[in-house]
PDB file of C-alpha atoms in Angstrom:
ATOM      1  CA  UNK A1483     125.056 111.176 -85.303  1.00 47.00           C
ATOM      2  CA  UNK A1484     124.767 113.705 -82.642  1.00 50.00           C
ATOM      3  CA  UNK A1485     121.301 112.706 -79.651  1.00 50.00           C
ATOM      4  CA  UNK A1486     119.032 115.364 -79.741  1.00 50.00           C
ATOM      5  CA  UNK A1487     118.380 116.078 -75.663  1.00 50.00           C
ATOM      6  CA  UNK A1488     115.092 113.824 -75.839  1.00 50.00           C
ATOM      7  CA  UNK A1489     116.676 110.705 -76.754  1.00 50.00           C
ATOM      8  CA  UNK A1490     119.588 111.636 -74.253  1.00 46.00           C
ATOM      9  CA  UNK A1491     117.764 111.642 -71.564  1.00 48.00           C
ATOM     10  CA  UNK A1492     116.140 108.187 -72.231  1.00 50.00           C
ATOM     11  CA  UNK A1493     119.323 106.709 -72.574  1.00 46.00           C
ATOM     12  CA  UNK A1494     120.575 108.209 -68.720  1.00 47.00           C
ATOM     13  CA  UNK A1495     116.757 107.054 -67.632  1.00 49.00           C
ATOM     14  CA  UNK A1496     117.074 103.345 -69.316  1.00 47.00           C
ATOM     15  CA  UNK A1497     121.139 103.185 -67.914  1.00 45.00           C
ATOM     16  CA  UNK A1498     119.895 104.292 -64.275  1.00 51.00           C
ATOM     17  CA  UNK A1499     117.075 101.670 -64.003  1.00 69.00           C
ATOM     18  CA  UNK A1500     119.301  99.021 -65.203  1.00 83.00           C
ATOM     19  CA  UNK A1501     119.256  95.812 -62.717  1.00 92.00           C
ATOM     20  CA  UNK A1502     122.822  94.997 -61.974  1.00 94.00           C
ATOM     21  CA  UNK A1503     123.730  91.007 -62.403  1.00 95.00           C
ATOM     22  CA  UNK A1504     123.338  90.382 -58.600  1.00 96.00           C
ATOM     23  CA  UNK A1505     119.968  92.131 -59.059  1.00 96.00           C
ATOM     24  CA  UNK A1506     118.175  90.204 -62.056  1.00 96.00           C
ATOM     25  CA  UNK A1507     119.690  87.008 -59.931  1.00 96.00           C
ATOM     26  CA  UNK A1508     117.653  87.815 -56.944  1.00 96.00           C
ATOM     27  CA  UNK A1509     114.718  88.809 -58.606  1.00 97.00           C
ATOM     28  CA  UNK A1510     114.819  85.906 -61.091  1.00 97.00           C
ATOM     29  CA  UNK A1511     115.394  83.250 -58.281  1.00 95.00           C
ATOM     30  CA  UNK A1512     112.633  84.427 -56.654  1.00 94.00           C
ATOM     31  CA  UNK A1513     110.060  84.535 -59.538  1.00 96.00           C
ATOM     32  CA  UNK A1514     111.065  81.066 -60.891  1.00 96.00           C
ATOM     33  CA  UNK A1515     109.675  79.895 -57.842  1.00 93.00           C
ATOM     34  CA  UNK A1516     106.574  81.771 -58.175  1.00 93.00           C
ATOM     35  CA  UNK A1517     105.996  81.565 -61.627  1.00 95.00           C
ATOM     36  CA  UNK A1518     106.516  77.227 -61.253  1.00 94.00           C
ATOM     37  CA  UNK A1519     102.823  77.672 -59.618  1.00 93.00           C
ATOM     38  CA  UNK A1520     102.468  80.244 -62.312  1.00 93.00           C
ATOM     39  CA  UNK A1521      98.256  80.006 -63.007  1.00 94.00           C
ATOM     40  CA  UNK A1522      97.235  80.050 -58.705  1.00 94.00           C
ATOM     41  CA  UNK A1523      99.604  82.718 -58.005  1.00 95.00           C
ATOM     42  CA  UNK A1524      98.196  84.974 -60.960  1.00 96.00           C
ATOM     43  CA  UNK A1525      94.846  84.237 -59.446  1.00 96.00           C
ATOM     44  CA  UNK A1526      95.753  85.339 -56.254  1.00 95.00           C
ATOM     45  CA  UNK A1527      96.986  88.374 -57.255  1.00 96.00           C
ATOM     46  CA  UNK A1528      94.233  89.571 -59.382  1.00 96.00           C
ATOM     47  CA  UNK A1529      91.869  88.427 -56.753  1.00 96.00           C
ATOM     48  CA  UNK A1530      93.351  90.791 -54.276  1.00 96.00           C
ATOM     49  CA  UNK A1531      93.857  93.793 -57.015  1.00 96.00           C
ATOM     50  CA  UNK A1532      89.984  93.374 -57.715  1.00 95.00           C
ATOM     51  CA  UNK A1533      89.076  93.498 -54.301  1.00 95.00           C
ATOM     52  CA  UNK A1534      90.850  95.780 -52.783  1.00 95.00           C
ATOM     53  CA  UNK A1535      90.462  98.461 -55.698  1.00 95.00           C
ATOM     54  CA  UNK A1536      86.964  97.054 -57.649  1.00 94.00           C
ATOM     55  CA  UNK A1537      87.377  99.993 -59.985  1.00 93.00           C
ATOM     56  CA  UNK A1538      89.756  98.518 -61.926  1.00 94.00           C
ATOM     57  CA  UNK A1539      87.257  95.593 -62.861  1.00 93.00           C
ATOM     58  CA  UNK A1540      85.677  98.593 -65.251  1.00 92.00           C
ATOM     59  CA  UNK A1541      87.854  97.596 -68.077  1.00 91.00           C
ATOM     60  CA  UNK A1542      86.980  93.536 -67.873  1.00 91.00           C
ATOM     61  CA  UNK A1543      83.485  93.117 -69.614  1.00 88.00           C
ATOM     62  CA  UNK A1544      83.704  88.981 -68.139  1.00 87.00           C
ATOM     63  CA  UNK A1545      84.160  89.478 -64.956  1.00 84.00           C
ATOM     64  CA  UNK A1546      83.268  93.349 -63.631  1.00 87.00           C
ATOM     65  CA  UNK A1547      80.229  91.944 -62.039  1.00 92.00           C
ATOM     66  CA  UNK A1548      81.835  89.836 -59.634  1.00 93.00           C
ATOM     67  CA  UNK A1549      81.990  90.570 -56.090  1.00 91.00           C
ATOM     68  CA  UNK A1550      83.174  87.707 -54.313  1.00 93.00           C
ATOM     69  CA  UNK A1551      87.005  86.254 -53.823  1.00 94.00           C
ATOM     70  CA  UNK A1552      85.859  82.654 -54.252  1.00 94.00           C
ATOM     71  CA  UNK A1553      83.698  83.768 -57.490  1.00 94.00           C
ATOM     72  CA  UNK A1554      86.470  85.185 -59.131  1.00 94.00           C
ATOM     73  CA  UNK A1555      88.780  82.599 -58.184  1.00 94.00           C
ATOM     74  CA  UNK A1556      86.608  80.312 -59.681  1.00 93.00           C
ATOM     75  CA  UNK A1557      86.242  82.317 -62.850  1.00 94.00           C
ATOM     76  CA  UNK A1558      87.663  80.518 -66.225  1.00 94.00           C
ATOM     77  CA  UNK A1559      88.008  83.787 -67.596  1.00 92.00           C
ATOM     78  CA  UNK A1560      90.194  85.264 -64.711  1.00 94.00           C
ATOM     79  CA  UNK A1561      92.292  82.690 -64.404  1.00 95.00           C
ATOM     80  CA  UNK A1562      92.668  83.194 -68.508  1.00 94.00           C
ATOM     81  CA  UNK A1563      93.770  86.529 -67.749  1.00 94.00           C
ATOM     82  CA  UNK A1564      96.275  85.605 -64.773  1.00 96.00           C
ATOM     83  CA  UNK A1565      98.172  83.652 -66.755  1.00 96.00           C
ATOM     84  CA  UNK A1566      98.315  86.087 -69.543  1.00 94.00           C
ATOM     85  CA  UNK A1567      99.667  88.558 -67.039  1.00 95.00           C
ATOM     86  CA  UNK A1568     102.031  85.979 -65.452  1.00 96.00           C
ATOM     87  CA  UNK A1569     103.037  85.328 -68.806  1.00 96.00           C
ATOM     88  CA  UNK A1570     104.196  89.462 -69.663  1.00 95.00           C
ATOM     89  CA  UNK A1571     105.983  89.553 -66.776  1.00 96.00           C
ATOM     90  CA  UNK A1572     108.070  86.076 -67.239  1.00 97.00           C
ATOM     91  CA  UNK A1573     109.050  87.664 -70.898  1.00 97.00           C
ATOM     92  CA  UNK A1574     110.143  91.201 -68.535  1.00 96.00           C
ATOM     93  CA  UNK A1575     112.092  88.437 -65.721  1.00 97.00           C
ATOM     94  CA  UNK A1576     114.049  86.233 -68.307  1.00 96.00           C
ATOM     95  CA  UNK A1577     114.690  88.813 -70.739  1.00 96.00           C
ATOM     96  CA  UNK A1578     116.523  90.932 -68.102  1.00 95.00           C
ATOM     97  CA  UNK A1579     119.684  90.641 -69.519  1.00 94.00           C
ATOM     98  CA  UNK A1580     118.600  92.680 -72.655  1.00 95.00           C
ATOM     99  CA  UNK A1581     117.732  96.258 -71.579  1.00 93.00           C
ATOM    100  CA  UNK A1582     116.511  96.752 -75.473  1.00 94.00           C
ATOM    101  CA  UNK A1583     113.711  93.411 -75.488  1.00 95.00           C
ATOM    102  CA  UNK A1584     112.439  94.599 -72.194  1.00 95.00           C
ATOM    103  CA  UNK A1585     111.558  98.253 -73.174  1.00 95.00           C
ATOM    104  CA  UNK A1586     110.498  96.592 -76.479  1.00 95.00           C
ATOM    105  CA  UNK A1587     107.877  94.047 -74.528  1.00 95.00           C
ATOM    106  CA  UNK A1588     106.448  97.140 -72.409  1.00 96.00           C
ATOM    107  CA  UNK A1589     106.507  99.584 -74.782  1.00 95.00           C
ATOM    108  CA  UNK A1590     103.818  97.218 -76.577  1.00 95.00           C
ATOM    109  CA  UNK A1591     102.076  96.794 -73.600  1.00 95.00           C
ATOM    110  CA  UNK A1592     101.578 100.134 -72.489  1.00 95.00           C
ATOM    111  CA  UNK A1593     100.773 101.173 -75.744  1.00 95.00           C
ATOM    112  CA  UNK A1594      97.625  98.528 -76.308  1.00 94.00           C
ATOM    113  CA  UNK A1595      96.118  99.443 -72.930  1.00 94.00           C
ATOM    114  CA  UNK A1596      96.317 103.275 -73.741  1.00 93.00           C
ATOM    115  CA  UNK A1597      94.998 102.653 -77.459  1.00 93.00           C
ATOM    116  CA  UNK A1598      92.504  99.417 -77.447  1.00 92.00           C
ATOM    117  CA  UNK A1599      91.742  99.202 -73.671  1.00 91.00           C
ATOM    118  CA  UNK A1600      91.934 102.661 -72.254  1.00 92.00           C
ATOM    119  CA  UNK A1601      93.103 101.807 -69.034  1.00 93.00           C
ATOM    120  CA  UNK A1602      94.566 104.205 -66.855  1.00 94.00           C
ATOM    121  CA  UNK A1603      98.491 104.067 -66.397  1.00 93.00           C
ATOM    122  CA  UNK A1604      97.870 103.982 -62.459  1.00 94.00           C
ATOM    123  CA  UNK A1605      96.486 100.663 -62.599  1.00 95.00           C
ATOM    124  CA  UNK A1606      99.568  99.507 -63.368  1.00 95.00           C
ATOM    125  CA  UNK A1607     101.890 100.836 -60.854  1.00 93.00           C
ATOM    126  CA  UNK A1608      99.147  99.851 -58.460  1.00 95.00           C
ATOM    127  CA  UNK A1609      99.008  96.220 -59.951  1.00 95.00           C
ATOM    128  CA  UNK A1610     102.386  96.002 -59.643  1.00 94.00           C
ATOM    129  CA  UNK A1611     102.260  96.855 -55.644  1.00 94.00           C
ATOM    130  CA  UNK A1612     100.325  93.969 -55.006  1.00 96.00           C
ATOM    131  CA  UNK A1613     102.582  91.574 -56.932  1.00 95.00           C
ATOM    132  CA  UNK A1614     105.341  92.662 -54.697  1.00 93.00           C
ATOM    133  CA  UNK A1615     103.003  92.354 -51.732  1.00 94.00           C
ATOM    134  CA  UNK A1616     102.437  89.205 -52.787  1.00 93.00           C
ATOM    135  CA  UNK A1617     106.030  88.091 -53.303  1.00 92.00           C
ATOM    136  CA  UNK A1618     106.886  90.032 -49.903  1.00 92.00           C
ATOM    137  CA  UNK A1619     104.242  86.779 -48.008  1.00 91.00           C
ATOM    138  CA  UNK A1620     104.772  84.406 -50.229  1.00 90.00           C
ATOM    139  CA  UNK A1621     108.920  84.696 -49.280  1.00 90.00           C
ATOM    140  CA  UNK A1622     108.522  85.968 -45.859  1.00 86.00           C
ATOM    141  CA  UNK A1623     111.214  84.267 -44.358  1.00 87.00           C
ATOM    142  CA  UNK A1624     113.183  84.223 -47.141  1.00 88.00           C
ATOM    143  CA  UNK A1625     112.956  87.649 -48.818  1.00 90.00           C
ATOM    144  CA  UNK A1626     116.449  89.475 -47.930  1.00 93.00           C
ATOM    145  CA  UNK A1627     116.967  93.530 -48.339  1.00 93.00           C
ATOM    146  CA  UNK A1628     119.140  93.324 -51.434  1.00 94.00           C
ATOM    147  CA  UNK A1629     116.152  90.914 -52.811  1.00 94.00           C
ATOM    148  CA  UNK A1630     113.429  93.320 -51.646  1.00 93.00           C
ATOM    149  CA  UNK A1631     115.341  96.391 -53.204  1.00 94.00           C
ATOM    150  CA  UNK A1632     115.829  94.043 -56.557  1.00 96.00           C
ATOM    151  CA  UNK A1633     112.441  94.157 -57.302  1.00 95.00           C
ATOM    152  CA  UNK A1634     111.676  97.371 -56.020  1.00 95.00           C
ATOM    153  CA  UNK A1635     113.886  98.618 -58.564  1.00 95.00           C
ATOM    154  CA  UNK A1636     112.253  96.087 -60.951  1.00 95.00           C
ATOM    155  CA  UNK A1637     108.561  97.861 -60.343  1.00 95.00           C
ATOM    156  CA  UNK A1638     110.033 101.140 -60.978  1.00 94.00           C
ATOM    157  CA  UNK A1639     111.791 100.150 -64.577  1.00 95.00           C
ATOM    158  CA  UNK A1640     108.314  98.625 -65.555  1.00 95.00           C
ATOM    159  CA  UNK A1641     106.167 101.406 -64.514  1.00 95.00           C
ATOM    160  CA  UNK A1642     108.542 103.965 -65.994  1.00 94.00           C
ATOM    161  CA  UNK A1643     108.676 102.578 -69.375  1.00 95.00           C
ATOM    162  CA  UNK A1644     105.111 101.482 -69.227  1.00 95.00           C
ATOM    163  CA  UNK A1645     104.362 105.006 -68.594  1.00 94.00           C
ATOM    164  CA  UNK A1646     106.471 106.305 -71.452  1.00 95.00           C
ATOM    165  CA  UNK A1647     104.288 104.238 -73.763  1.00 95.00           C
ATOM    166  CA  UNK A1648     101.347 106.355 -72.024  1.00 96.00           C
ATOM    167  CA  UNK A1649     102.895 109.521 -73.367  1.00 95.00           C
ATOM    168  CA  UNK A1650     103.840 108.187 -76.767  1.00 95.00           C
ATOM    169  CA  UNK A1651     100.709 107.960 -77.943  1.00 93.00           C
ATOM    170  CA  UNK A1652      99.721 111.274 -76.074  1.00 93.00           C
ATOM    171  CA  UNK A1653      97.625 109.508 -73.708  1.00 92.00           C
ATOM    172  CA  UNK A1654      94.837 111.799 -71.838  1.00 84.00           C
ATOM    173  CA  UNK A1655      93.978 111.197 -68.430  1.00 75.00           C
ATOM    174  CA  UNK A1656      90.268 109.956 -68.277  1.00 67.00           C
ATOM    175  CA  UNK A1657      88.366 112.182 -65.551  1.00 58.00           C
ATOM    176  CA  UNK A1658      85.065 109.946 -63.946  1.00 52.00           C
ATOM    177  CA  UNK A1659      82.003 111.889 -63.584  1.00 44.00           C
ATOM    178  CA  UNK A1660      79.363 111.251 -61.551  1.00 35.00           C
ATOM    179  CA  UNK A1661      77.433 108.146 -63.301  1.00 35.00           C
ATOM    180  CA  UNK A1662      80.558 105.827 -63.257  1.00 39.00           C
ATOM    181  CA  UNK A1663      81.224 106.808 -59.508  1.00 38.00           C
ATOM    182  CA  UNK A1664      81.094 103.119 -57.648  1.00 43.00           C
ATOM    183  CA  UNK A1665      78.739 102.438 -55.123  1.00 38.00           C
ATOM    184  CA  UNK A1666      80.045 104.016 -51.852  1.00 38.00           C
ATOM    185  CA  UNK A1667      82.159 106.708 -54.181  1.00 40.00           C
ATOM    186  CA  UNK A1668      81.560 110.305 -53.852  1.00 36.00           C
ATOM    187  CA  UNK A1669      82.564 113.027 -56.614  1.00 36.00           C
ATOM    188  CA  UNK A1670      84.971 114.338 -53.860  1.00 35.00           C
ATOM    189  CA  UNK A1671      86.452 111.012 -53.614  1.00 37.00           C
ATOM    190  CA  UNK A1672      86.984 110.606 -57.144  1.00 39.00           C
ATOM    191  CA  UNK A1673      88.844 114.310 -56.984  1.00 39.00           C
ATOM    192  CA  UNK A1674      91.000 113.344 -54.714  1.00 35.00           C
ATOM    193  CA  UNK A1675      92.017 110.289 -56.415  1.00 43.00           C
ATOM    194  CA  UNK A1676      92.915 112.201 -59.402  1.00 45.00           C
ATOM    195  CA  UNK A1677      94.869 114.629 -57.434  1.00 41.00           C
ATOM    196  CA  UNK A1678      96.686 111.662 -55.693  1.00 44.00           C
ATOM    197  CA  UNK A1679      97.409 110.743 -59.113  1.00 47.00           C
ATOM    198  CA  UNK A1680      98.493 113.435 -60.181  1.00 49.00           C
ATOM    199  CA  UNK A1681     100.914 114.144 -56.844  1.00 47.00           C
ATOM    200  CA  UNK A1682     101.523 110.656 -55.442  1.00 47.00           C
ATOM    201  CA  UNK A1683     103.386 111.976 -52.430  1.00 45.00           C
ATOM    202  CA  UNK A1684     100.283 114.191 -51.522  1.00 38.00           C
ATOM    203  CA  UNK A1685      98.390 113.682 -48.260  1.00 35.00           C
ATOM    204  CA  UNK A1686      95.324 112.738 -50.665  1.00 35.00           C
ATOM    205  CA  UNK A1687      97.791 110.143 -52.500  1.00 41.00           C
ATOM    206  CA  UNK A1688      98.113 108.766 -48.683  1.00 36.00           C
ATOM    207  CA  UNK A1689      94.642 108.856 -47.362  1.00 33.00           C
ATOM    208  CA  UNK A1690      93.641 107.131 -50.960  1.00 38.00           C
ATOM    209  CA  UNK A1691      95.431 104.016 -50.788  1.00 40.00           C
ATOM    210  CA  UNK A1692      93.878 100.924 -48.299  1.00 38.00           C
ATOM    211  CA  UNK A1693      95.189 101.266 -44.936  1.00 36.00           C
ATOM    212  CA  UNK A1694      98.055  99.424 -44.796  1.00 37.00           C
ATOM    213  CA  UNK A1695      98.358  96.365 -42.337  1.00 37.00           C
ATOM    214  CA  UNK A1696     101.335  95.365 -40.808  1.00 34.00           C
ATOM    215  CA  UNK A1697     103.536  92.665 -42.545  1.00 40.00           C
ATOM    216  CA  UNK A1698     107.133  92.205 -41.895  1.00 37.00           C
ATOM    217  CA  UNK A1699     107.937  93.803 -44.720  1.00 40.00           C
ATOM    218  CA  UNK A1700     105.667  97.164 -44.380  1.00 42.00           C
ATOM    219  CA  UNK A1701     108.326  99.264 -44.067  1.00 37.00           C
ATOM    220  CA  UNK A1702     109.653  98.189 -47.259  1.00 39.00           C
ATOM    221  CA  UNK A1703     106.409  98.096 -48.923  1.00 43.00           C
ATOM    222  CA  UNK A1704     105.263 101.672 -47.752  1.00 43.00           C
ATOM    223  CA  UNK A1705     108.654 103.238 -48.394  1.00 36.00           C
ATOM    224  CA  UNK A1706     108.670 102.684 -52.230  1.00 39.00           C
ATOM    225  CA  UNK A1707     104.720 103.751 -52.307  1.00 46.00           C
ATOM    226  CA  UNK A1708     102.942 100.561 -52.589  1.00 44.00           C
ATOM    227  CA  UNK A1709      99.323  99.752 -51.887  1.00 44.00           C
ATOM    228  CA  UNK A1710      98.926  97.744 -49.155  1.00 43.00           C
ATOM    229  CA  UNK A1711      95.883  95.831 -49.699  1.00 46.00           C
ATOM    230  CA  UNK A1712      93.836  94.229 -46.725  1.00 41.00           C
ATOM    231  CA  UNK A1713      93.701  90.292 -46.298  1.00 42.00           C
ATOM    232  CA  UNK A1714      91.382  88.476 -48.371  1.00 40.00           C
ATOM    233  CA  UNK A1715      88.792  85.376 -47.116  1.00 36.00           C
ATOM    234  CA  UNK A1716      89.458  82.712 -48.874  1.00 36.00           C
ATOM    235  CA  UNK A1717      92.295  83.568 -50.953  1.00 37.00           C
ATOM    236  CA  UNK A1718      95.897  83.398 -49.818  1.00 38.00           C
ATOM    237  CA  UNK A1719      98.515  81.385 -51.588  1.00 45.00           C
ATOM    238  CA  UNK A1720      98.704  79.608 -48.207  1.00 38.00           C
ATOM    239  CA  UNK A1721      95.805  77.969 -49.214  1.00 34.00           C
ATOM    240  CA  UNK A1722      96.479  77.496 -53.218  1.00 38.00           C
ATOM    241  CA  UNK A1723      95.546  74.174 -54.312  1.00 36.00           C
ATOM    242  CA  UNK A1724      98.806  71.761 -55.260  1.00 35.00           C
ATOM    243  CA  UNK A1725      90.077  88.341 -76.298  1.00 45.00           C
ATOM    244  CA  UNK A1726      88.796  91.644 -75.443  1.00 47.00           C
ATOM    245  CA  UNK A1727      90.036  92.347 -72.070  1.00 52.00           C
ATOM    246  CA  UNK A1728      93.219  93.917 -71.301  1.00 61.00           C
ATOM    247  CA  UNK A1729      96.617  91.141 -71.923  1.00 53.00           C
TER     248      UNK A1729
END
């Protein structure tokens, strides 16, 4: 049966994000590591997505009041909800091999956070920048280009399909007004946000994100678009010890 052009074009967007074999080695090396100390690592990254952009705590009824690292580090729930995430992106990692299970697993995700949770699509690709931040610390010395570009490649495939979900459904982009601005938000700020969303390589895209600090691997990092999120007190994986809400 002859493709109409819709489904053709999926099929040259699922064939060009394709991880080659060397590629789903690297990356899966490197997150069998990570995921070993699978619960404190989710913690740590949630902690520093929470902190560094609060506004995404909106859509987590247990734990949007929480200001403080420790607090949420210490939170039952959160650490629920890290391993949940953890969890999603173990089934993405070993299910590499399988092009068809992977769009399959995100299509499902990105389709219950646009229907039940009604979370904006952005959060993921900015979740998804701190992971790789994370990973980028956490392997410092041992975190090679070919590596680095692996799971570049790897944020890009999830974003794109999570993203595809999005549109599905026809997801609408939710516009903030003025009485869920966060404390030390303006209306202006919010504006530019959504036009940083809406152009990510704008100069409102760039004066949006946290200033980035300088890692050994910034230049990576800030070439592919990635938050770079400021250190947090009391939670670093250095220092790890040995329902309702979004999955």
């Amino acid at each position: 049966m002859e493709k109409v052009p819709g489904e053709m074009e999926i099929e040259r967007r699922e064939r060009s994000e394709e991880l080659s074999e060397a590629e789903r080695k690297a990356v899966q090396a490197t997150w069998a590591r990570l995921y070993a100390n699978c619960e404190d690592v989710g913690v740590a990254i949630l902690v520093r997505f929470f902190v560094n952009f609060p506004s995404a705590k909106q859509y987590f009824s247990q734990f949007k009041h929480m200001e403080e690292p420790l607090e949420m580090e210490r939170s039952p729930q959160l650490r629920k909800h890290a391993c949940r995430v953890m969890g999603a992106l173990n089934t993405v990692v070993e299910n590499l091999h399988d092009p068809e299970k992977v769009s399959s697993v995100l299509a499902l995700v990105g389709k219950a956070h646009a229907l039940k949770h009604k979370v904006e699509p952005v959060y993921f690709k900015i979740l998804s920048g701190v992971i790789l931040e994370v990973i980028a610390e956490e392997f410092a010395d041992d975190f090679p280009a070919e590596t680095q570009r692996a799971w570049a490649k790897l944020r890009s495939l999830i974003y794109s399909h999570v993203t595809a979900a999005y549109k599905e459904v026809g997801w609408v982009q939710q516009v903030p007004n003025a009485t869920t601005l966060e404390p030390g938000e303006s209306q202006g700020h919010v504006h530019m946000c959504a036009h940083a969303r809406a152009h990510p390589g704008s100069a409102e895209a760039s004066l949006s994100r946290t200033p980035a600090r300088p890692t050994a691997h910034a230049a990576l990092l800030g070439a592919i678009g990635l938050p770079l999120s400021s250190p947090l007190p009391g939670s670093t994986l250095s220092r790890r010890p040995s329902s309702e809400d979004p999955p």
